[in-house]
Coordinates of C-alpha atoms and ligand atoms in Angstrom, one line a residue:
M16 CA 0.0 0.0 0.0
Q17 CA 1.3 3.5 -0.8
N18 CA 1.1 6.5 1.4
A19 CA -1.4 9.2 0.3
P20 CA 0.6 12.1 -1.1
T21 CA 1.4 14.8 1.4
P22 CA -1.0 17.7 0.8
L23 CA 1.9 20.3 0.7
H24 CA 5.3 19.6 -0.6
Y25 CA 8.1 22.1 -0.6
R26 CA 11.2 21.3 -2.6
I27 CA 14.0 23.6 -1.7
E28 CA 17.1 23.6 -3.9
I29 CA 20.3 25.4 -3.7
G30 CA 19.8 27.5 -6.8
D31 CA 22.9 29.6 -7.2
V32 CA 25.3 30.0 -4.3
H33 CA 27.1 33.0 -5.9
A34 CA 23.7 34.8 -6.5
H35 CA 22.6 33.7 -3.0
L36 CA 19.4 32.2 -4.4
F37 CA 17.3 29.3 -3.1
R38 CA 14.9 27.8 -5.6
V39 CA 11.6 26.8 -4.1
T40 CA 8.9 24.5 -5.7
L41 CA 5.7 24.2 -3.8
T42 CA 3.2 21.5 -4.8
I43 CA -0.3 21.9 -3.4
A44 CA -2.1 18.5 -4.0
R45 CA -5.6 19.9 -3.5
P46 CA -5.7 23.7 -4.0
A47 CA -8.8 25.9 -3.6
A48 CA -10.3 27.4 -6.6
L49 CA -8.9 30.8 -5.7
Q50 CA -6.0 29.6 -3.7
R51 CA -4.3 32.3 -1.5
V52 CA -0.7 32.0 -0.4
S53 CA 1.3 34.4 1.8
L54 CA 4.7 34.8 3.3
P55 CA 5.1 35.8 6.9
V56 CA 6.2 39.4 7.7
W57 CA 7.8 38.4 11.0
I58 CA 9.4 35.4 12.7
P59 CA 8.2 34.4 16.2
G60 CA 10.7 35.3 18.9
S61 CA 11.8 38.5 17.1
Y62 CA 9.2 41.2 17.4
L63 CA 9.7 43.3 14.3
V64 CA 7.9 43.4 11.0
R65 CA 10.7 42.4 8.6
E66 CA 8.8 42.0 5.4
F67 CA 10.4 38.7 4.3
S68 CA 8.6 39.0 0.9
K69 CA 11.0 41.6 -0.2
N70 CA 13.4 38.8 -0.9
L71 CA 10.9 36.6 -2.9
Q72 CA 11.0 36.9 -6.7
G73 CA 9.8 35.2 -9.9
L74 CA 6.6 33.6 -8.5
Q75 CA 4.9 31.5 -11.1
A76 CA 2.2 28.9 -11.0
H77 CA 1.2 26.0 -13.3
Q78 CA -1.1 23.0 -13.3
G79 CA -1.0 19.8 -15.3
A80 CA 1.5 19.7 -18.1
R81 CA 3.1 22.9 -17.1
T82 CA 0.0 25.0 -18.1
P83 CA 0.6 28.4 -16.6
V84 CA -2.1 29.8 -14.3
P85 CA -2.5 33.5 -13.4
V86 CA -1.0 34.8 -10.1
E87 CA -2.5 38.0 -8.7
Q88 CA -0.6 39.8 -6.0
L89 CA -3.0 41.0 -3.3
D90 CA -0.8 43.0 -1.0
K91 CA 2.8 43.2 0.2
C92 CA 2.9 39.5 1.2
S93 CA 0.1 37.6 -0.3
W94 CA -1.1 36.3 -3.7
R95 CA -4.1 34.6 -5.2
I96 CA -4.0 31.9 -7.8
D97 CA -6.9 31.4 -10.1
C98 CA -6.6 27.6 -10.6
S99 CA -8.6 24.4 -10.9
P100 CA -9.2 22.6 -7.6
A101 CA -9.3 19.3 -9.4
K102 CA -5.6 19.3 -10.2
S103 CA -2.5 19.8 -8.2
L104 CA -1.0 23.3 -8.3
V105 CA 2.7 23.9 -8.5
L106 CA 4.2 27.2 -7.5
S107 CA 7.8 28.1 -8.1
Y108 CA 9.9 31.1 -7.0
Q109 CA 13.3 32.1 -5.8
V110 CA 14.4 33.7 -2.5
I111 CA 17.5 35.9 -2.1
A112 CA 19.3 34.7 1.0
H113 CA 22.0 37.0 2.1
D114 CA 21.3 38.0 5.7
N115 CA 23.7 36.4 8.1
S116 CA 21.4 36.4 11.1
V117 CA 19.4 33.8 12.9
R118 CA 16.1 35.4 11.7
T119 CA 16.1 35.0 7.9
A120 CA 18.2 33.1 5.4
W121 CA 21.7 32.8 4.0
L122 CA 23.3 31.1 1.1
D123 CA 26.8 31.2 -0.2
A124 CA 29.5 28.7 -1.3
E125 CA 30.3 28.0 2.3
R126 CA 27.0 27.6 4.0
G127 CA 23.2 27.6 3.7
F128 CA 20.7 28.4 6.4
F129 CA 17.0 29.3 6.3
N130 CA 13.9 29.7 8.4
G131 CA 10.7 28.6 6.9
T132 CA 9.3 32.1 7.4
S133 CA 11.7 33.3 4.8
L134 CA 11.3 30.5 2.2
C135 CA 8.0 28.7 2.7
L136 CA 4.7 30.3 1.5
Q137 CA 1.8 29.7 3.8
V138 CA -1.0 27.9 2.0
Q139 CA -4.2 29.5 3.3
G140 CA -6.7 27.0 4.6
Q141 CA -4.2 24.1 4.8
E142 CA -2.0 25.3 7.6
K143 CA -3.0 22.4 9.8
T144 CA -2.1 19.7 7.3
P145 CA 1.3 17.9 7.1
H146 CA 4.0 19.8 5.3
L147 CA 6.7 17.9 3.5
L148 CA 10.1 19.5 3.1
E149 CA 12.4 18.0 0.4
L150 CA 16.1 19.0 0.4
P151 CA 17.8 17.4 -2.6
A152 CA 21.5 17.0 -2.3
P153 CA 23.3 19.7 -4.3
K154 CA 24.9 18.4 -7.4
N155 CA 28.0 20.6 -7.6
I156 CA 28.9 20.9 -3.9
A157 CA 30.8 18.2 -2.0
G158 CA 31.0 17.8 1.8
W159 CA 27.8 19.4 2.9
S160 CA 25.4 18.0 5.4
V161 CA 22.0 19.1 6.8
A162 CA 21.0 19.8 10.4
T163 CA 17.4 20.4 11.3
S164 CA 15.1 19.4 14.1
L165 CA 12.3 18.4 11.7
T166 CA 11.3 14.8 11.6
A167 CA 13.2 12.9 8.9
R168 CA 11.1 10.8 6.6
K169 CA 13.7 9.6 4.1
I170 CA 17.2 11.0 4.2
N171 CA 20.7 10.0 3.2
Q172 CA 23.7 9.8 5.6
H173 CA 24.3 13.5 5.1
G174 CA 20.8 14.5 6.0
F175 CA 19.6 15.4 2.5
G176 CA 16.2 14.0 1.6
T177 CA 12.7 14.6 2.9
Y178 CA 11.4 15.8 6.3
V179 CA 7.9 16.2 7.5
A180 CA 6.2 18.8 9.8
A181 CA 2.8 18.2 11.3
D182 CA 1.7 21.7 10.3
Y183 CA 2.9 25.1 9.0
D184 CA 3.8 26.3 12.6
E185 CA 6.2 23.4 13.0
L186 CA 7.6 23.8 9.5
V187 CA 8.6 27.4 10.2
D188 CA 9.7 26.6 13.8
C189 CA 12.5 24.3 12.5
P190 CA 15.2 26.2 10.7
V191 CA 17.7 24.3 8.5
E192 CA 21.5 24.5 8.5
M193 CA 23.5 23.2 5.6
G194 CA 27.3 23.1 5.0
A195 CA 30.5 21.5 6.2
F196 CA 29.8 22.2 9.8
W197 CA 31.3 20.7 13.0
S198 CA 28.9 18.3 14.7
G199 CA 28.8 16.7 18.1
A200 CA 26.2 14.9 20.2
F201 CA 25.3 14.0 23.8
R202 CA 22.4 12.8 25.8
A203 CA 20.7 14.8 28.6
R204 CA 18.2 12.9 30.7
G205 CA 18.5 10.2 28.0
V206 CA 17.3 12.6 25.3
P207 CA 19.5 13.0 22.2
H208 CA 21.0 16.4 21.8
R209 CA 23.0 17.5 18.8
F210 CA 25.3 20.6 18.5
V211 CA 26.5 21.9 15.1
V212 CA 28.9 24.8 14.7
A213 CA 29.5 26.5 11.4
G214 CA 32.5 28.8 10.8
A215 CA 34.7 27.6 13.7
A216 CA 38.5 28.1 13.6
A217 CA 40.8 25.1 14.0
T218 CA 41.4 26.0 17.7
F219 CA 37.8 25.3 18.6
D220 CA 37.4 22.9 21.5
G221 CA 34.3 21.0 20.7
D222 CA 34.6 18.6 23.7
Q223 CA 34.7 21.5 26.1
L224 CA 31.6 22.9 24.5
L225 CA 29.7 19.6 24.7
T226 CA 30.7 19.0 28.3
D227 CA 29.4 22.4 29.4
V228 CA 26.2 22.5 27.3
R229 CA 25.3 19.0 28.6
K230 CA 25.5 20.4 32.2
I231 CA 23.3 23.3 31.2
C232 CA 20.7 21.0 29.6
E233 CA 20.7 18.5 32.5
T234 CA 20.2 21.4 35.0
E235 CA 17.3 23.0 33.1
I236 CA 15.5 19.7 32.5
R237 CA 15.9 19.0 36.2
F238 CA 14.7 22.5 37.0
W239 CA 11.4 21.9 35.2
H240 CA 10.8 18.1 35.6
G241 CA 13.0 16.7 38.3
D242 CA 13.9 13.2 37.2
K243 CA 11.4 13.1 34.3
K244 CA 12.0 13.7 30.6
P245 CA 11.7 17.1 28.8
P246 CA 8.8 17.7 26.4
Y247 CA 10.7 16.9 23.2
K248 CA 12.2 13.8 21.8
N249 CA 15.4 15.5 20.6
Y250 CA 17.0 18.9 20.6
L251 CA 19.4 20.7 18.1
F252 CA 21.7 23.6 18.7
M253 CA 22.8 25.4 15.5
L254 CA 25.6 27.8 16.1
N255 CA 27.1 30.1 13.4
A256 CA 30.5 31.5 14.4
V257 CA 31.3 34.7 12.7
D258 CA 33.8 37.6 13.1
D259 CA 31.2 39.9 14.5
G260 CA 27.7 38.9 15.7
Y261 CA 25.8 37.8 18.7
G262 CA 22.3 36.5 19.3
G263 CA 19.9 33.6 19.3
L264 CA 16.4 32.6 18.4
E265 CA 14.4 30.1 20.3
H266 CA 12.4 27.2 18.7
R267 CA 10.4 24.3 20.1
N268 CA 13.2 21.8 19.9
C269 CA 16.1 23.7 18.5
T270 CA 17.8 27.0 18.6
A271 CA 19.7 29.1 16.0
L272 CA 22.7 30.9 17.5
I273 CA 25.3 33.3 16.3
C274 CA 28.5 34.3 18.2
H275 CA 31.9 35.8 17.8
R276 CA 34.3 33.2 16.5
K277 CA 36.8 34.2 19.1
D278 CA 34.3 33.4 21.9
L279 CA 34.3 29.7 21.2
P280 CA 36.2 27.6 23.7
R281 CA 39.8 26.9 22.5
L282 CA 41.9 23.8 22.7
G283 CA 44.5 24.0 25.5
E284 CA 42.8 26.8 27.4
S285 CA 41.8 26.0 30.9
K286 CA 40.4 29.3 32.0
T287 CA 36.9 30.4 30.9
A288 CA 37.2 33.5 28.8
E289 CA 34.6 36.2 29.3
G290 CA 33.3 35.8 25.7
Y291 CA 32.8 32.1 26.2
G292 CA 31.0 32.8 29.5
M293 CA 28.6 35.0 27.6
L294 CA 28.0 32.3 24.9
R295 CA 27.1 29.8 27.7
G296 CA 24.6 32.4 29.0
L297 CA 23.1 32.7 25.5
I298 CA 22.9 28.9 25.2
S299 CA 21.3 28.7 28.6
H300 CA 18.8 31.4 27.7
E301 CA 17.6 29.9 24.4
Y302 CA 17.4 26.4 25.9
F303 CA 15.2 27.7 28.8
H304 CA 12.9 29.2 26.1
A305 CA 12.0 25.6 25.0
W306 CA 9.8 25.8 28.1
N307 CA 9.3 29.5 28.7
A308 CA 8.2 31.1 25.4
K309 CA 7.7 28.1 23.1
R310 CA 5.4 26.0 25.2
L311 CA 4.4 28.3 28.1
R312 CA 3.7 31.3 26.0
P313 CA 1.6 34.5 25.9
A314 CA -2.1 33.7 25.5
E315 CA -2.0 36.0 22.5
F316 CA 0.4 33.7 20.8
E317 CA -1.8 30.6 21.1
S318 CA -1.9 30.7 17.3
Y319 CA 0.5 33.0 15.5
R320 CA -0.8 35.5 12.9
Y321 CA 2.1 35.7 10.5
E322 CA 0.9 38.5 8.3
R323 CA 1.0 41.3 11.0
E324 CA 2.2 42.3 14.5
N325 CA 1.1 40.0 17.4
Y326 CA 0.9 42.1 20.5
T327 CA 1.4 40.9 24.1
E328 CA 2.1 42.7 27.4
L329 CA 3.9 39.6 28.7
L330 CA 7.4 39.7 27.3
W331 CA 8.7 40.9 30.7
F332 CA 7.7 37.4 31.8
F333 CA 8.9 35.4 28.8
E334 CA 12.1 37.3 28.1
G335 CA 12.7 38.8 31.5
F336 CA 12.2 35.7 33.6
T337 CA 14.2 33.7 31.1
S338 CA 17.0 36.3 31.5
Y339 CA 16.9 35.8 35.2
Y340 CA 17.2 32.1 35.0
D341 CA 19.8 31.9 32.2
D342 CA 22.7 33.0 34.5
L343 CA 21.2 31.6 37.7
L344 CA 21.0 28.1 36.1
L345 CA 24.6 28.5 34.9
R346 CA 25.4 29.0 38.6
R347 CA 23.4 25.9 39.6
A348 CA 25.1 23.9 36.8
G349 CA 28.4 24.7 38.4
L350 CA 29.6 26.9 35.5
L351 CA 29.7 30.1 37.6
D352 CA 30.6 30.7 41.2
N353 CA 28.7 33.1 43.4
A354 CA 31.0 36.0 42.8
G355 CA 30.8 35.4 39.0
Y356 CA 27.0 35.3 39.2
L357 CA 26.9 38.5 41.2
K358 CA 29.1 40.2 38.7
L359 CA 26.7 39.5 35.9
L360 CA 23.7 40.6 38.0
N361 CA 25.6 43.8 38.9
K362 CA 25.9 44.6 35.2
T363 CA 22.2 44.1 34.6
I364 CA 21.3 46.3 37.6
N365 CA 23.7 49.1 36.5
Q366 CA 22.3 48.9 33.0
V367 CA 18.7 49.4 34.2
M368 CA 19.7 52.1 36.7
Q369 CA 21.5 54.0 33.9
T370 CA 18.4 54.0 31.7
P371 CA 16.2 57.0 32.4
G372 CA 13.4 55.4 30.4
R373 CA 12.7 53.0 33.3
L374 CA 10.9 56.0 34.9
V375 CA 8.9 56.6 31.7
Q376 CA 7.8 53.1 30.5
S377 CA 6.7 50.0 32.4
V378 CA 7.9 46.6 31.4
A379 CA 4.3 45.7 30.4
E380 CA 4.2 48.7 28.0
A381 CA 7.7 47.9 26.8
S382 CA 6.5 44.4 25.9
F383 CA 3.5 45.7 23.9
D384 CA 5.5 48.3 22.1
A385 CA 8.5 46.0 21.3
W386 CA 7.5 46.2 17.6
V387 CA 8.1 49.9 17.3
K388 CA 10.5 50.6 20.2
Y389 CA 12.7 47.8 21.5
Y390 CA 13.3 46.5 18.0
R391 CA 13.7 50.0 16.4
P392 CA 16.2 51.7 18.8
D393 CA 17.3 55.2 18.1
E394 CA 19.2 58.0 20.0
N395 CA 16.2 58.6 22.3
T396 CA 15.6 54.9 23.2
P397 CA 17.3 55.0 26.6
N398 CA 15.2 58.0 27.6
A399 CA 11.8 56.7 26.6
T400 CA 12.0 52.9 27.0
V401 CA 13.1 50.2 29.3
S402 CA 14.3 46.8 28.3
Y403 CA 11.8 44.0 29.2
Y404 CA 14.9 41.7 29.2
T405 CA 17.0 43.5 31.9
K406 CA 14.3 45.1 34.0
G407 CA 12.2 41.9 33.5
A408 CA 15.1 39.9 35.0
L409 CA 15.2 42.2 38.0
V410 CA 11.4 41.9 38.5
A411 CA 11.9 38.1 38.6
L412 CA 14.8 38.6 41.1
C413 CA 12.5 40.7 43.3
F414 CA 9.7 38.1 43.2
D415 CA 12.2 35.3 44.0
L416 CA 13.9 37.1 46.9
T417 CA 10.6 38.4 48.3
L418 CA 9.1 34.9 48.3
R419 CA 12.2 33.5 50.0
S420 CA 12.4 36.4 52.6
E421 CA 8.7 36.1 53.5
G422 CA 8.8 32.3 53.8
R423 CA 11.9 32.5 56.0
A424 CA 10.1 35.1 58.2
R425 CA 7.2 32.7 58.6
G426 CA 9.7 30.2 59.9
E427 CA 9.6 27.8 57.0
T428 CA 12.6 25.7 56.5
R429 CA 12.0 25.4 52.8
P430 CA 10.2 28.6 51.6
A431 CA 8.5 28.6 48.2
T432 CA 10.7 30.2 45.6
L433 CA 10.2 31.5 42.1
D434 CA 11.3 28.1 40.9
D435 CA 8.1 26.6 42.4
V436 CA 6.1 29.4 40.7
M437 CA 7.5 28.5 37.3
R438 CA 6.8 24.8 37.7
A439 CA 3.3 25.5 39.1
L440 CA 2.6 27.7 36.0
W441 CA 3.8 24.9 33.7
L442 CA 1.3 22.6 35.2
R443 CA -1.5 25.1 35.6
C444 CA -1.2 26.3 32.0
K445 CA -0.7 22.8 30.7
A446 CA 2.5 23.9 29.0
G447 CA 0.5 26.3 26.9
P448 CA -1.0 29.8 26.8
L449 CA -0.5 31.9 29.9
R450 CA -2.2 35.1 31.1
E451 CA -1.0 37.6 33.7
A452 CA -3.8 36.3 36.0
D453 CA -2.1 32.9 36.0
V454 CA 1.1 34.5 37.2
A455 CA -0.7 36.5 39.9
E456 CA -2.7 33.5 41.2
T457 CA 0.3 31.3 41.2
L458 CA 2.4 33.8 43.1
Q459 CA -0.4 34.2 45.6
A460 CA -0.6 30.4 46.1
A461 CA 3.2 30.2 46.6
G462 CA 3.6 33.3 48.8
Q463 CA 0.3 32.9 50.8
R464 CA -0.7 36.5 50.0
S465 CA -1.7 38.6 47.0
F466 CA 1.1 40.1 44.9
A467 CA -1.2 42.5 43.2
P468 CA 0.6 45.5 44.6
E469 CA 4.0 44.3 43.4
L470 CA 2.6 43.4 39.9
A471 CA 1.1 46.9 39.8
Q472 CA 4.3 48.7 40.8
W473 CA 7.0 46.5 39.3
V474 CA 5.4 45.3 36.1
H475 CA 2.9 48.1 35.3
G476 CA 4.6 50.9 37.2
T477 CA 7.7 52.9 36.7
G478 CA 9.0 53.3 40.3
E479 CA 12.3 51.9 41.4
L480 CA 12.5 48.2 42.4
P481 CA 13.4 47.4 46.1
L482 CA 16.7 45.7 44.9
K483 CA 19.0 47.0 47.6
A484 CA 16.9 45.8 50.6
L485 CA 16.1 42.4 49.0
L486 CA 19.8 41.7 48.1
E487 CA 20.9 42.7 51.6
Q488 CA 18.4 40.3 53.1
H489 CA 20.1 37.5 51.1
G490 CA 23.6 38.2 52.1
V491 CA 24.7 40.5 49.3
A492 CA 26.4 43.8 50.2
V493 CA 25.5 46.7 47.9
L494 CA 28.4 49.1 47.8
P495 CA 28.9 52.4 46.1
E496 CA 31.3 52.5 43.1
P497 CA 32.4 55.7 41.3
A498 CA 30.5 56.0 38.1
Q499 CA 32.1 56.1 34.7
L500 CA 32.6 59.6 33.3
A501 CA 30.1 59.1 30.5
H502 CA 27.5 58.2 33.1
R503 CA 28.4 61.1 35.3
L504 CA 27.9 63.5 32.3
G505 CA 24.7 61.7 31.2
L506 CA 26.1 60.8 27.8
R507 CA 26.6 57.8 25.5
V508 CA 29.3 58.4 23.0
S509 CA 31.3 56.6 20.4
E510 CA 35.0 57.2 20.1
S511 CA 36.9 56.5 16.9
Q512 CA 39.8 57.9 15.0
G513 CA 40.3 60.7 17.5
S514 CA 36.8 61.9 17.5
V515 CA 34.1 61.9 20.2
Q516 CA 30.6 61.5 18.7
I517 CA 27.5 62.1 20.9
K518 CA 25.1 59.1 20.5
T519 CA 22.6 59.7 23.2
V520 CA 22.0 62.6 25.7
L521 CA 20.4 61.0 28.8
R522 CA 17.3 62.6 30.3
G523 CA 18.0 64.9 33.2
G524 CA 21.8 64.7 33.0
A525 CA 24.5 67.3 33.0
A526 CA 25.0 67.1 29.2
E527 CA 21.3 67.7 28.6
R528 CA 21.4 70.8 30.8
A529 CA 24.4 72.0 28.9
G530 CA 22.6 71.7 25.6
F531 CA 24.4 68.7 24.0
A532 CA 22.4 66.9 21.3
P533 CA 22.8 63.5 19.6
G534 CA 24.9 63.8 16.5
D535 CA 27.2 66.5 18.0
E536 CA 30.9 66.0 17.7
W537 CA 32.7 67.0 20.9
L538 CA 35.8 68.7 19.6
G539 CA 37.5 70.2 22.7
L540 CA 37.1 72.0 25.9
E541 CA 38.2 75.1 27.8
P542 CA 38.4 74.7 31.6
A543 CA 36.7 77.5 33.5
A544 CA 38.5 79.3 36.3
T545 CA 38.1 77.7 39.8
A546 CA 38.8 79.0 43.3
R547 CA 42.0 77.0 43.4
R548 CA 43.2 77.7 39.9
K549 CA 43.2 80.8 37.8
A550 CA 41.7 80.9 34.4
P551 CA 44.1 79.2 32.1
S552 CA 46.5 81.2 30.0
S553 CA 46.0 81.6 26.3
P554 CA 45.0 79.7 24.2
G555 CA 43.3 77.9 27.1
G556 CA 41.5 75.3 25.0
W557 CA 42.3 71.7 24.3
R558 CA 41.4 69.3 21.4
M559 CA 39.7 66.1 22.7
S560 CA 40.1 62.8 21.0
Q561 CA 38.4 60.7 23.7
L562 CA 36.0 61.4 26.5
D563 CA 38.6 60.7 29.2
D564 CA 40.6 63.7 27.9
L565 CA 38.2 65.7 30.0
L566 CA 39.8 64.4 33.2
L567 CA 43.3 65.1 31.9
Y568 CA 42.6 68.7 30.8
A569 CA 39.9 69.8 33.3
G570 CA 41.0 67.8 36.4
E571 CA 38.7 68.6 39.3
A572 CA 37.1 71.6 37.5
Q573 CA 33.4 71.5 38.0
K574 CA 32.7 73.7 35.1
V575 CA 34.1 73.6 31.5
F576 CA 33.1 75.0 28.2
A577 CA 32.6 72.3 25.7
L578 CA 33.4 73.1 22.1
V579 CA 31.0 71.2 19.9
S580 CA 30.4 70.9 16.1
R581 CA 26.8 70.6 15.0
D582 CA 25.7 71.0 11.4
K583 CA 29.2 72.6 10.7
R584 CA 28.5 75.3 13.2
L585 CA 30.8 75.6 16.3
L586 CA 29.1 75.9 19.6
R587 CA 30.4 76.7 23.1
L588 CA 28.4 74.9 25.7
E589 CA 28.7 75.6 29.4
L590 CA 28.9 72.2 31.1
A591 CA 28.7 71.7 34.9
V592 CA 30.6 68.4 35.6
P593 CA 28.7 66.7 38.4
P594 CA 30.8 65.6 41.4
D595 CA 31.0 62.0 42.2
L596 CA 28.0 60.0 41.0
T597 CA 28.0 56.4 42.0
T598 CA 26.8 53.1 40.7
W599 CA 26.5 49.8 42.6
R600 CA 29.0 47.1 43.3
L601 CA 27.6 43.8 44.7
A602 CA 29.7 41.7 47.0
V603 CA 29.1 38.5 49.0
Q604 CA 28.6 39.5 52.6
D605 CA 27.1 36.3 54.1
A606 CA 28.2 33.3 52.1
A607 CA 25.6 31.0 53.7
L608 CA 22.7 33.2 52.8
V609 CA 24.0 33.7 49.2
D610 CA 24.5 30.0 48.8
A611 CA 20.9 29.3 50.0
W612 CA 19.7 31.5 47.2
L613 CA 22.2 30.8 44.4
A614 CA 23.6 27.4 44.8
R615 CA 20.9 25.2 46.4
R616 CA 18.7 23.3 44.0
T617 CA 15.0 23.8 44.9
Ligands
ZN22 ZN1 15.0 35.3 24.8

């Protein structure tokens, strides 16, 4: 007996590596009379309309013995084909793939990569039927393999052949990596995991990477399920190592990552470099998303609408809480010590504290507005917005430490923690859509009181978080640390080739009061007279080539005249240099208390 033909069959060929063209042939076994097809405008996990159709070209349709049928474009991303429903419909088109990110598609002589959102038209009305993906082995390229988390139906030893997805959502949630990549494997909780790396140098230490990633996976599976298995049969990491790039995108049983080539672990190196530490944090983050974002997910994302923005107020939970746990679980996996963890937390706290927008926008608003604000940053972003990643992580920290403190005050030997809340949400929401009310009620059950005031203030409000008091309750000293000069002035600058360019003028800072504007070039300065020092002798002014020159030429002067170029005009701005501003430095004060929070598995 033969299998019935799969309703939808995508054949994706490596068209021309030098022209960066994938060739796609889509066969629809049973089309509608006026069949509509469309290409997504965004990819889940990255909240920006990216208009993937801009890279699609040459769309043609035919039926039977190559009889052309008319294709009408309806809008920027959808088409209608006037065809006969009695016969299968074949669409063919090409996609330009030259964006070396995890979000779209790439093809050159070294490597191919794509997300289904960039290459696979959505067949309206048939989204829930099985989708077959055929990847024929390229004729003129030797040594390439395929890595994807799609279910293989019939493939050769290099992975070329056919794969099947249960529906369109699964098809576009399983990106495909092709090339002569490094590949390694391990089991975590008995579940097969594969890790492929493209673009690594010969110094890359694959064994070290696998050892560490396995610890991360074991720790996260145990976090969610104790001794039970995770909610997937296998998992794939696809890492692209490049000269300059960093990021990741989560999927249901895989993740696409990009990192600096120099951040990979190196053979013969015993100490963990900072860049590799960051990469492990990224891996931990994307893996945690397999639970928190891909299964537990905003109720608004129960089914994705690919043709427009999908709004949710909950990214503070899905990105922020994931950001809290990415480093914390590295600590629990033994890949960070307490001091190392606190250093990373310190960085997050100072980032949020140096963002005036935290007093303007709540993390719930930041989530909703991600499409036009977080993903479209400009010079005013720090003044008007807050990151739902960093502040969201601190909100998670505040809930966790509050639960622990209050449980301890009640005399409980094992107080409920945020870990318990996460696991309870997993069960309550049946690993599916989540609403804020679920979070509120689960917190209430764990903490034996309503957390409505905290949700109102921390998530929907713009006041400061009670970080200092909570950290001190858990054995962490919060010490003052002299702020960097840029922070004291309220500026973000870029320095290159002996020039200081003003990128951002922070709200309420000294630079704003002096009249600096984004785009200014800060050329030089004239120190003003002080009580201890007379006005400088002629010429009295100094050319600046970096911000720190201010300290050299002005010393302790509290007032200088800044010489600034704006639109080719030279301006002289009176700048009052604020005396010592401080930031925070976290340190372990009570090791037992810190251990109880960071090291103990709950
Ligand atoms: Zn994330």
